PDB file of C-alpha atoms and ligand atoms in Angstrom:
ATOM      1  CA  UNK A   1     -24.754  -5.568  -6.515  1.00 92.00           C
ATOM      2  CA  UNK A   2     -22.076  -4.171  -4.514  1.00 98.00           C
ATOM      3  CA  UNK A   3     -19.027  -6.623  -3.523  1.00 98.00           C
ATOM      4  CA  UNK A   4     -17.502  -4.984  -1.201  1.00 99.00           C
ATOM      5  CA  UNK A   5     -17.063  -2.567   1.473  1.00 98.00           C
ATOM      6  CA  UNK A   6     -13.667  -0.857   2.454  1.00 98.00           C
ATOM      7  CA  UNK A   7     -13.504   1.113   6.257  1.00 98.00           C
ATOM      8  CA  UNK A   8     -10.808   3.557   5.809  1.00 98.00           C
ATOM      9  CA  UNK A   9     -10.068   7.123   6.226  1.00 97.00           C
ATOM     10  CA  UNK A  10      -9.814   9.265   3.061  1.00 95.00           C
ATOM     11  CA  UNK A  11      -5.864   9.115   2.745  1.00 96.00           C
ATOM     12  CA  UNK A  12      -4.221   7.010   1.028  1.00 98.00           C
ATOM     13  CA  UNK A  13      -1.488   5.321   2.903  1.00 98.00           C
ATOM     14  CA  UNK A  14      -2.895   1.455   4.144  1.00 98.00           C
ATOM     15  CA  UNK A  15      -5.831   2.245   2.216  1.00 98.00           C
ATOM     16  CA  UNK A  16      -4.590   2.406  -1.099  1.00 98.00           C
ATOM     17  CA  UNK A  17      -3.217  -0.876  -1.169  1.00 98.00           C
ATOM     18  CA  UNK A  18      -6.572  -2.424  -1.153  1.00 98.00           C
ATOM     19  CA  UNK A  19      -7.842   0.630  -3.327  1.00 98.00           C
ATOM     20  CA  UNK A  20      -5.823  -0.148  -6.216  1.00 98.00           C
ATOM     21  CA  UNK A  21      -6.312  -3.632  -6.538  1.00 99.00           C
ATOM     22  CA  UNK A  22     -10.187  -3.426  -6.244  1.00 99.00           C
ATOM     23  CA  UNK A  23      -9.838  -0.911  -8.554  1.00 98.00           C
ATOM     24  CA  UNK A  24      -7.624  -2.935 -10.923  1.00 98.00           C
ATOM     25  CA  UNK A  25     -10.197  -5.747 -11.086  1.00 98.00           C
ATOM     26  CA  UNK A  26     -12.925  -3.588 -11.086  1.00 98.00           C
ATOM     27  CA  UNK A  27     -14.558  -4.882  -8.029  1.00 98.00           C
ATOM     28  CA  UNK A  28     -17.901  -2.680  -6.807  1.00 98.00           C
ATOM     29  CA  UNK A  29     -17.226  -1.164  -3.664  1.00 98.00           C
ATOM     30  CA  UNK A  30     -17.813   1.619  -1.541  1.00 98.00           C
ATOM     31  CA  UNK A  31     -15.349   3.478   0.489  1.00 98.00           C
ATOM     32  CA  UNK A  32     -16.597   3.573   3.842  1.00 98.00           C
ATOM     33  CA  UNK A  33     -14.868   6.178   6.918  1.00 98.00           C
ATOM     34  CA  UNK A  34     -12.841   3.740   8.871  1.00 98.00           C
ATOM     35  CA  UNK A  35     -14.882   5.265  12.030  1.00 98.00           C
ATOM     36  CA  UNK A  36     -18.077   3.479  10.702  1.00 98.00           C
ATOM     37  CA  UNK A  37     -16.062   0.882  12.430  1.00 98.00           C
ATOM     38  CA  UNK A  38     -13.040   2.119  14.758  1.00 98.00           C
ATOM     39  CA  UNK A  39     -12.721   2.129  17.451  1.00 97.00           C
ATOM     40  CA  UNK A  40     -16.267   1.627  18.767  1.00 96.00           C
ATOM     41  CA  UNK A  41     -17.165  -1.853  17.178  1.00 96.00           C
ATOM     42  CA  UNK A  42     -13.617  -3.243  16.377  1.00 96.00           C
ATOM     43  CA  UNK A  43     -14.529  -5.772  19.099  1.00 97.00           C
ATOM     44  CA  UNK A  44     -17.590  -6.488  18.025  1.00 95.00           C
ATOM     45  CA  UNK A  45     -17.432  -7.403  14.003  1.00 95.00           C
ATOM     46  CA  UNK A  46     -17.089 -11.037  13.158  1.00 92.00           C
ATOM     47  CA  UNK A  47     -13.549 -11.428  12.720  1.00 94.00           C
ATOM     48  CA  UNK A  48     -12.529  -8.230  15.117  1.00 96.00           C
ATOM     49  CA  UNK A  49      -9.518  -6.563  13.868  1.00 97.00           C
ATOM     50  CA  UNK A  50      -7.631  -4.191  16.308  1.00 97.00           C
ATOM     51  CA  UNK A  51      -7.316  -1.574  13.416  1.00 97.00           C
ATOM     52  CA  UNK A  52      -8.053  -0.051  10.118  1.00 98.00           C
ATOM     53  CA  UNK A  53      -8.264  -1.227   6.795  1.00 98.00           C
ATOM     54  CA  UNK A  54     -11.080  -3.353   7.464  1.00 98.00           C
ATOM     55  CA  UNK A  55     -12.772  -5.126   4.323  1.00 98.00           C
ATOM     56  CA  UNK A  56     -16.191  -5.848   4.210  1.00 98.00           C
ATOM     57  CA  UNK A  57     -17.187  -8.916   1.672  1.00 98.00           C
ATOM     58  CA  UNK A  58     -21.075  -8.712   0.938  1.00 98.00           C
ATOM     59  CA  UNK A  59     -20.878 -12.209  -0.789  1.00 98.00           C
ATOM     60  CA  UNK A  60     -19.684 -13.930   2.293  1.00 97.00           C
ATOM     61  CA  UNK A  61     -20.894 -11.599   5.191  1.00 97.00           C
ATOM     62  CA  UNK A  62     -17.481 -11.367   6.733  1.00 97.00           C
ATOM     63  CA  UNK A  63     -15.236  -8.440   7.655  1.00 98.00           C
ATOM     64  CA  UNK A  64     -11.198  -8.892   7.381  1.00 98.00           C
ATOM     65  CA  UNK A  65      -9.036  -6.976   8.443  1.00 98.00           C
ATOM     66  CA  UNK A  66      -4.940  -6.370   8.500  1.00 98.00           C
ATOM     67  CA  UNK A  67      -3.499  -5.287   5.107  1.00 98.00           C
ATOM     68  CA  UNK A  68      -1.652  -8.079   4.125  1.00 98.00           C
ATOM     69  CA  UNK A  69      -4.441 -10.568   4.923  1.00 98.00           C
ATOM     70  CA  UNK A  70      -6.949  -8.274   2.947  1.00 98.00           C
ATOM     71  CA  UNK A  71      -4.969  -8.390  -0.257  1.00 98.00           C
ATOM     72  CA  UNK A  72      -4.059 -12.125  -0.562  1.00 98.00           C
ATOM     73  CA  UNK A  73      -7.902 -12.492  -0.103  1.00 98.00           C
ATOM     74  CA  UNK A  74      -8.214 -10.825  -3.070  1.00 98.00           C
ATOM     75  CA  UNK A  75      -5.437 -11.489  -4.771  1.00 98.00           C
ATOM     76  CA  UNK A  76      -7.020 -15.496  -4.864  1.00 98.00           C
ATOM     77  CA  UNK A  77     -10.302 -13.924  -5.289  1.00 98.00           C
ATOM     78  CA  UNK A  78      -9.326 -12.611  -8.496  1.00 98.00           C
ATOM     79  CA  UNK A  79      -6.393 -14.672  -9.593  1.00 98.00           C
ATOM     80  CA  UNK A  80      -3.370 -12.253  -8.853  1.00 98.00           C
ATOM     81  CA  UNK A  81      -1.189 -14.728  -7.074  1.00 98.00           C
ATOM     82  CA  UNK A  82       1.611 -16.284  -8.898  1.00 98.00           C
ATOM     83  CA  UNK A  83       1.040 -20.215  -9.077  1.00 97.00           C
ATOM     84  CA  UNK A  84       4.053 -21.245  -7.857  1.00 97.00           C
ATOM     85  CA  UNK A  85       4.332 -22.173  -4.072  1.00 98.00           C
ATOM     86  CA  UNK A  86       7.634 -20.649  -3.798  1.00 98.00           C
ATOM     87  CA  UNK A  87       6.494 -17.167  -5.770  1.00 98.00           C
ATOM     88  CA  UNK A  88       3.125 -17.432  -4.154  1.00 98.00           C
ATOM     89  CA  UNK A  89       5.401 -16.789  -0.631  1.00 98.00           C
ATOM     90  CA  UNK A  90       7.432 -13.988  -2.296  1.00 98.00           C
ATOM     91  CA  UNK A  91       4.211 -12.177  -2.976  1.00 98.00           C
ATOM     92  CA  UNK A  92       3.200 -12.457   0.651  1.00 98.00           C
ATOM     93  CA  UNK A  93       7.165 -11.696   2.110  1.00 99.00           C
ATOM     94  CA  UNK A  94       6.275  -8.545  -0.096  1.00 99.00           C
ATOM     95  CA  UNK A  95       3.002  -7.147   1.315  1.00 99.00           C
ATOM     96  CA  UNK A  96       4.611  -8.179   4.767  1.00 99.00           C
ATOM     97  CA  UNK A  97       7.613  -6.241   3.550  1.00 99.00           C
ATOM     98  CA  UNK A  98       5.651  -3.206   2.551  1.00 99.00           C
ATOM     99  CA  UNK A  99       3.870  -3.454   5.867  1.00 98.00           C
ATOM    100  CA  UNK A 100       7.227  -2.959   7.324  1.00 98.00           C
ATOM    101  CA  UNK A 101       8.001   0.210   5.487  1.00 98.00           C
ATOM    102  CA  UNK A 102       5.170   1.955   6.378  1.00 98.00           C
ATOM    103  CA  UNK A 103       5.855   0.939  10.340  1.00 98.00           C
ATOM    104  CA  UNK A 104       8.990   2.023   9.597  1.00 98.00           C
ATOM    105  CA  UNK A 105       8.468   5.665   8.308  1.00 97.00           C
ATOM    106  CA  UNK A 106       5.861   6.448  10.327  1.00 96.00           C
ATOM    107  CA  UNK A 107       7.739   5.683  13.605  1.00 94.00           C
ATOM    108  CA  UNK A 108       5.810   2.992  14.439  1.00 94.00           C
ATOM    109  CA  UNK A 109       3.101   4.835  13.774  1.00 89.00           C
ATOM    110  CA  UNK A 110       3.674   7.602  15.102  1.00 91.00           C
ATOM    111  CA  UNK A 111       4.378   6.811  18.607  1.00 91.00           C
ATOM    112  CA  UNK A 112       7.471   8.850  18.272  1.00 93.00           C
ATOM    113  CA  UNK A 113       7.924  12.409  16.177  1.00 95.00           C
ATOM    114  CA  UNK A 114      11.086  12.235  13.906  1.00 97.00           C
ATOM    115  CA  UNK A 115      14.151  14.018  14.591  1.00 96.00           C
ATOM    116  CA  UNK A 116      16.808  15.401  12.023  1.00 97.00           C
ATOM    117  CA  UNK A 117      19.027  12.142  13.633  1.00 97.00           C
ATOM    118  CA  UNK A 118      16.685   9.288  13.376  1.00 96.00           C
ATOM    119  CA  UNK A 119      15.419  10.456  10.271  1.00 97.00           C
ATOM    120  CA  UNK A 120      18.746  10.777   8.229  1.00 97.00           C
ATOM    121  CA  UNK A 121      19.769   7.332   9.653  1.00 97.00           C
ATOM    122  CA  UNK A 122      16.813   6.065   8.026  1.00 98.00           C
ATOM    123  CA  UNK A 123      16.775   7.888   4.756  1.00 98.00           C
ATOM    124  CA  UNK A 124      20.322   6.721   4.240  1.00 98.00           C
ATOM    125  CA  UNK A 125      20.531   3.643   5.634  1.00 97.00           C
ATOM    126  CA  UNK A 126      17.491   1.421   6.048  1.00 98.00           C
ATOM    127  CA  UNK A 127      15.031   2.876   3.574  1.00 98.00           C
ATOM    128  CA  UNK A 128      17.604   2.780   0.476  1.00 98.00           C
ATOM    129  CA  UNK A 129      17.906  -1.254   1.285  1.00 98.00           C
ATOM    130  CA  UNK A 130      14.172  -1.455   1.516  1.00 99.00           C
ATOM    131  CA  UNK A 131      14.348  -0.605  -1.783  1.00 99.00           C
ATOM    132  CA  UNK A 132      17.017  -2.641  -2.638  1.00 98.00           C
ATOM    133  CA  UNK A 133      15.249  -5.672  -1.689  1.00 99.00           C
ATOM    134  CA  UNK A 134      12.337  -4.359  -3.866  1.00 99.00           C
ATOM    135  CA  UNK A 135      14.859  -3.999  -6.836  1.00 99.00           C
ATOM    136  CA  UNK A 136      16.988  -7.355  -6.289  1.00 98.00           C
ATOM    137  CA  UNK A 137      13.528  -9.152  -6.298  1.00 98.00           C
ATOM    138  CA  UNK A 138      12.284  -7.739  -9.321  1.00 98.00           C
ATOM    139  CA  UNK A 139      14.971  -7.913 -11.006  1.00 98.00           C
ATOM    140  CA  UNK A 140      15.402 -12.489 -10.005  1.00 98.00           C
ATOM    141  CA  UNK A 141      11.882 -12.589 -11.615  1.00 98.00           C
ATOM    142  CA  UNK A 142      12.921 -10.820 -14.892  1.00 98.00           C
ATOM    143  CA  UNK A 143      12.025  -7.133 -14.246  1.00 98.00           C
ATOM    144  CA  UNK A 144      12.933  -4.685 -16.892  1.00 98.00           C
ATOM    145  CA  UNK A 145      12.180  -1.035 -17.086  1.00 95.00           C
ATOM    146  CA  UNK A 146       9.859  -1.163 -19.801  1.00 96.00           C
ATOM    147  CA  UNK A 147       7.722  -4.600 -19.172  1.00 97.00           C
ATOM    148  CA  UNK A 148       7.705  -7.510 -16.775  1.00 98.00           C
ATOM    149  CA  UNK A 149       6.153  -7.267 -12.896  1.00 98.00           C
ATOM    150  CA  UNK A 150       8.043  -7.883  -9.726  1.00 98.00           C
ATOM    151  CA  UNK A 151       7.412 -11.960  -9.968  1.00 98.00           C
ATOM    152  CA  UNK A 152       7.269 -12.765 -13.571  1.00 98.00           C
ATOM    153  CA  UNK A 153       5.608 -11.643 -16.694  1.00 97.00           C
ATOM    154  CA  UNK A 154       2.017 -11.171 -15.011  1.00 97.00           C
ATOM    155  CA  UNK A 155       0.793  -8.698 -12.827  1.00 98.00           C
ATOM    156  CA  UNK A 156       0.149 -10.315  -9.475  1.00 98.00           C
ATOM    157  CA  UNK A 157      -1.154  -8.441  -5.929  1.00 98.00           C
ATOM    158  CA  UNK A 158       2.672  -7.933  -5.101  1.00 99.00           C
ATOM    159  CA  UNK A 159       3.068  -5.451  -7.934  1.00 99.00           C
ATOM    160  CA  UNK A 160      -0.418  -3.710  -6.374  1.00 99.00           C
ATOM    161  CA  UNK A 161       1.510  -3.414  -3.111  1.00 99.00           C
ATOM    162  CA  UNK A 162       4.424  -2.390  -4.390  1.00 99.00           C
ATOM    163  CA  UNK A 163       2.720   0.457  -6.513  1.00 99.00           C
ATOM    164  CA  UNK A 164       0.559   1.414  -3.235  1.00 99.00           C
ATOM    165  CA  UNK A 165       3.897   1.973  -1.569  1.00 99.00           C
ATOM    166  CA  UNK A 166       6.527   3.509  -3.142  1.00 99.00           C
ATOM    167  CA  UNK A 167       4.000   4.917  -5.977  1.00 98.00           C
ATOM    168  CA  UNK A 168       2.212   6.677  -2.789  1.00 98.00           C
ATOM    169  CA  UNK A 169       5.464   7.969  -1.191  1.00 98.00           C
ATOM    170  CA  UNK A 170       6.598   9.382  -3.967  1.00 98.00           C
ATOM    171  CA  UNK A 171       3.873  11.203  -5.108  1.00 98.00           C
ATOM    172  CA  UNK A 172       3.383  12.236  -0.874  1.00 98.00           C
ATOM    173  CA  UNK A 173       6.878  13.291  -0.937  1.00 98.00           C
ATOM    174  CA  UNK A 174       8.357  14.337  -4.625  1.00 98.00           C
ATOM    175  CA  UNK A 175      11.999  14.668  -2.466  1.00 98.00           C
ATOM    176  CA  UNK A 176      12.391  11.199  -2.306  1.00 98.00           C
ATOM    177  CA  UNK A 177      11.750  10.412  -5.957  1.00 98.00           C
ATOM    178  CA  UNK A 178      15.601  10.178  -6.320  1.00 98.00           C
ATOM    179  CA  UNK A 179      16.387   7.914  -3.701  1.00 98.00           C
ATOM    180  CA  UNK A 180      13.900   5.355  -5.659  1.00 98.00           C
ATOM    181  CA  UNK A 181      15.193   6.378  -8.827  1.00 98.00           C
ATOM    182  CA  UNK A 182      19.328   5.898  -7.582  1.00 98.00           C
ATOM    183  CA  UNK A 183      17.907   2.585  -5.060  1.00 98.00           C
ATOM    184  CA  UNK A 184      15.874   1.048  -7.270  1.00 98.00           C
ATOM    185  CA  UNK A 185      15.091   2.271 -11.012  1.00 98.00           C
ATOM    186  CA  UNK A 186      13.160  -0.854 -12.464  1.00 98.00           C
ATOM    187  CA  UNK A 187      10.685  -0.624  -9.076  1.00 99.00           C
ATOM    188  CA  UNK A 188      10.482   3.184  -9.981  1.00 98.00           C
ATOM    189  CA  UNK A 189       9.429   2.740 -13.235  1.00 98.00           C
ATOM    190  CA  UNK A 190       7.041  -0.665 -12.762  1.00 98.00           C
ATOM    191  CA  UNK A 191       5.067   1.777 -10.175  1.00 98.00           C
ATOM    192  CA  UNK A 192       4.818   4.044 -13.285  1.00 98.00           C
ATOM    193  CA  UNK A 193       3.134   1.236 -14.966  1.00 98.00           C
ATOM    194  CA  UNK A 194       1.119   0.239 -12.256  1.00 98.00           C
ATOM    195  CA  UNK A 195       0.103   3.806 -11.404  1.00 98.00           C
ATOM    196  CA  UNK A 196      -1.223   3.917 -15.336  1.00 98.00           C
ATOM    197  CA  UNK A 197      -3.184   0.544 -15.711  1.00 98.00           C
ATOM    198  CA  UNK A 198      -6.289   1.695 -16.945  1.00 98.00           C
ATOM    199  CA  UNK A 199      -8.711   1.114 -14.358  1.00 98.00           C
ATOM    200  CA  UNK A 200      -5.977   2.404 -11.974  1.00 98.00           C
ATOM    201  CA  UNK A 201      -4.731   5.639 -13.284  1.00 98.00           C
ATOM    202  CA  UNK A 202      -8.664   7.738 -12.894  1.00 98.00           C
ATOM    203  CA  UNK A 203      -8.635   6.564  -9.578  1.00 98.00           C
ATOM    204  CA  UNK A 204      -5.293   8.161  -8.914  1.00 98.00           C
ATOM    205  CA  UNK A 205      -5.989  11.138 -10.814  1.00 98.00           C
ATOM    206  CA  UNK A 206      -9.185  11.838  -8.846  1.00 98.00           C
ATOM    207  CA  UNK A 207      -7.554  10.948  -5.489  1.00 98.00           C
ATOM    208  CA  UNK A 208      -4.575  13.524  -6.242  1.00 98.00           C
ATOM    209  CA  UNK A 209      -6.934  16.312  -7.120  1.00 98.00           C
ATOM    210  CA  UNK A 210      -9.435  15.771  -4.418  1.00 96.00           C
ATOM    211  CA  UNK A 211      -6.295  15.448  -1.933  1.00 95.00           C
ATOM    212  CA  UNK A 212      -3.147  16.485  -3.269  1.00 97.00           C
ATOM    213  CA  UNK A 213      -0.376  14.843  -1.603  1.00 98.00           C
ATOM    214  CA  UNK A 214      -1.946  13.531   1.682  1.00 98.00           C
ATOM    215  CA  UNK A 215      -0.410  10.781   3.007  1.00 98.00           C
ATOM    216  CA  UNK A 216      -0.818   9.303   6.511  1.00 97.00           C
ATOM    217  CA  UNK A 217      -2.225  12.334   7.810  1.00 96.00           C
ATOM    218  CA  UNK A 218      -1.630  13.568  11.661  1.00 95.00           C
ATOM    219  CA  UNK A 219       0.910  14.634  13.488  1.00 96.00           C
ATOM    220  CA  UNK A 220       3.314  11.640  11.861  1.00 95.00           C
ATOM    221  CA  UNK A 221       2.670  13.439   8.406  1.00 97.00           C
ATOM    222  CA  UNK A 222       3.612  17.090   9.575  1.00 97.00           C
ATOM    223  CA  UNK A 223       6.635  15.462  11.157  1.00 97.00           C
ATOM    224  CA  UNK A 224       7.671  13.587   8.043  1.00 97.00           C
ATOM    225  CA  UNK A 225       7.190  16.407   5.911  1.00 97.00           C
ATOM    226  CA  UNK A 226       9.323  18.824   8.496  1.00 97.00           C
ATOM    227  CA  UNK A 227      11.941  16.493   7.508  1.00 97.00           C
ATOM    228  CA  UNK A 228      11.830  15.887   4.004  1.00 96.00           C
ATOM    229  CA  UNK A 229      10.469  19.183   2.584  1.00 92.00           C
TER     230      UNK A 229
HETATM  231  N1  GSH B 301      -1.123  -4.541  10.855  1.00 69.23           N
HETATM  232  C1  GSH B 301      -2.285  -3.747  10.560  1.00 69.23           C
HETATM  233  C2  GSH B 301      -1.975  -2.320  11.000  1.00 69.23           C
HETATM  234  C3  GSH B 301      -3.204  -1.480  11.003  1.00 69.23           C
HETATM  235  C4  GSH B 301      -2.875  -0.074  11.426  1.00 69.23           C
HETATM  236  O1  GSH B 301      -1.875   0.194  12.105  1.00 69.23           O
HETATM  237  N2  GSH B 301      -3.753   0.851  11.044  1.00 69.23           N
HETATM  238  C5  GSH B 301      -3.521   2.240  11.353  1.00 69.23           C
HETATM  239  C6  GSH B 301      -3.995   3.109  10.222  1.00 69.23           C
HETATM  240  S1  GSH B 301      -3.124   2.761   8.748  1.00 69.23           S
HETATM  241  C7  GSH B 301      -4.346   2.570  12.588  1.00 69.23           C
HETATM  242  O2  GSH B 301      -5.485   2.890  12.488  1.00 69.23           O
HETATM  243  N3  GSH B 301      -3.734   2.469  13.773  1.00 69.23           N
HETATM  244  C8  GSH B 301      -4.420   2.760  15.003  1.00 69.23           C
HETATM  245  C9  GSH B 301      -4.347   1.625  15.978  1.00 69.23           C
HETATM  246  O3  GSH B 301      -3.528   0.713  15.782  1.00 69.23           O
HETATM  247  O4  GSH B 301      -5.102   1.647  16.950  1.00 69.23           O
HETATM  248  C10 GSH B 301      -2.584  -3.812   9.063  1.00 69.23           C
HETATM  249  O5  GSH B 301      -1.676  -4.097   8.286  1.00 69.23           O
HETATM  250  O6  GSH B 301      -3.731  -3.630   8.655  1.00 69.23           O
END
């Protein structure tokens, strides 16, 4: 019986957040085109959402949607949230966090191209402290570059998010494999251990052959890549 159903395009960017972790626990679900859904009937699901991911749970009938609110569903669904009220906030200041990043590189989402300016002042300056945050926090919870997750010594859905982002830009964009690697080395190498958990890394593998290194798609991507390649 199938558990879920996920409305997305076939890219990975917001998707793959909620990708890998049904993947990691193995959920059954299908992969749905997020225009099954938007923008036609984003009003009228139960539980409207103004915009794609949208997650469809067969055991419950109900459709969620935004990113963050997806994964901590399923993060208690499946026991990946750390126990701890204050680490249990963490996880969720995380998937807001990554949330930001992608606003943040795509312009707000594209509402504006990039320019050779803007973008430089955000390669240097606020993306390099995104991932210093992602470092420092890993790093309070016992991170090390060969074991350990972002908050503690279990995998929880902030080490899924974390994977989905900077795992996903730097496959997208090889260029900016250094600036994780100088930023933040022990978040570089935990996505390399995310990226291979065994339920995780065929997914990936098919995902990069069927679409190489896709990321947001649209204009946004062309202008992104005008930058960095
Ligand atoms: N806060 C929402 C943002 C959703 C979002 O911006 N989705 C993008 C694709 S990744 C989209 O379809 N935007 C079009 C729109 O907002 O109308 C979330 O985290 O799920």
């Amino acid at each position: 019986m199938l558990d879920y159903k996920l409305y997305y395009w076939d890219l990975p960017f917001r998707g793959n957040f909620i990708q890998l972790f049904l993947e990691e626990v193995e959920a059954k679900y299908e992969r749905h085109d997020a225009t099954d859904i938007y923008p036609e009937r984003s009003l009228k699901i139960k539980n409207p959402g103004m915009a794609p991911p949208y997650l469809y749970e067969c055991k419950s009938k109900t459709y969620f949607a935004q990113m963050p609110a997806i994964l901590m569903h399923l993060g208690r669904e499946y026991d990946y949230l750390p126990k701890r009220a204050d680490t249990h906030t963490i996880a969720l200041k995380t998937i807001l966090d990554c949330n930001d990043v992608l606003m943040e590189i795509t312009n707000f989402n594209g509402m504006v191209m990039w320019e050779k300016g803007s973008w430089e002042e955000f390669r240097y300056g606020r993306l390099p402290d995104w991932m210093k945050i992602f470092e420092k926090t890993g790093l309070e919870h016992g991170l090390k570059s060969d074991q350990g997750f972002l908050l503690g010594a279990t995998p929880s859905v902030a080490d899924i998010a974390t994977a989905a982002l900077f795992g996903t830009l730097v496959h997208s964009f090889p260029e900016l494999q250094t600036d994780l690697q100088e930023n933040a080395p022990h978040i570089a190498t935990l996505c390399q251990r995310v990226e291979a958990r065994p339920h995780i890394r065929p997914f990936l593998e098919r995902q990069r052959q069927q679409h190489g290194k896709g990321y947001c798609g649209g204009q946004i991507e062309r202008s992104l890549r005008k930058m960095i390649e």
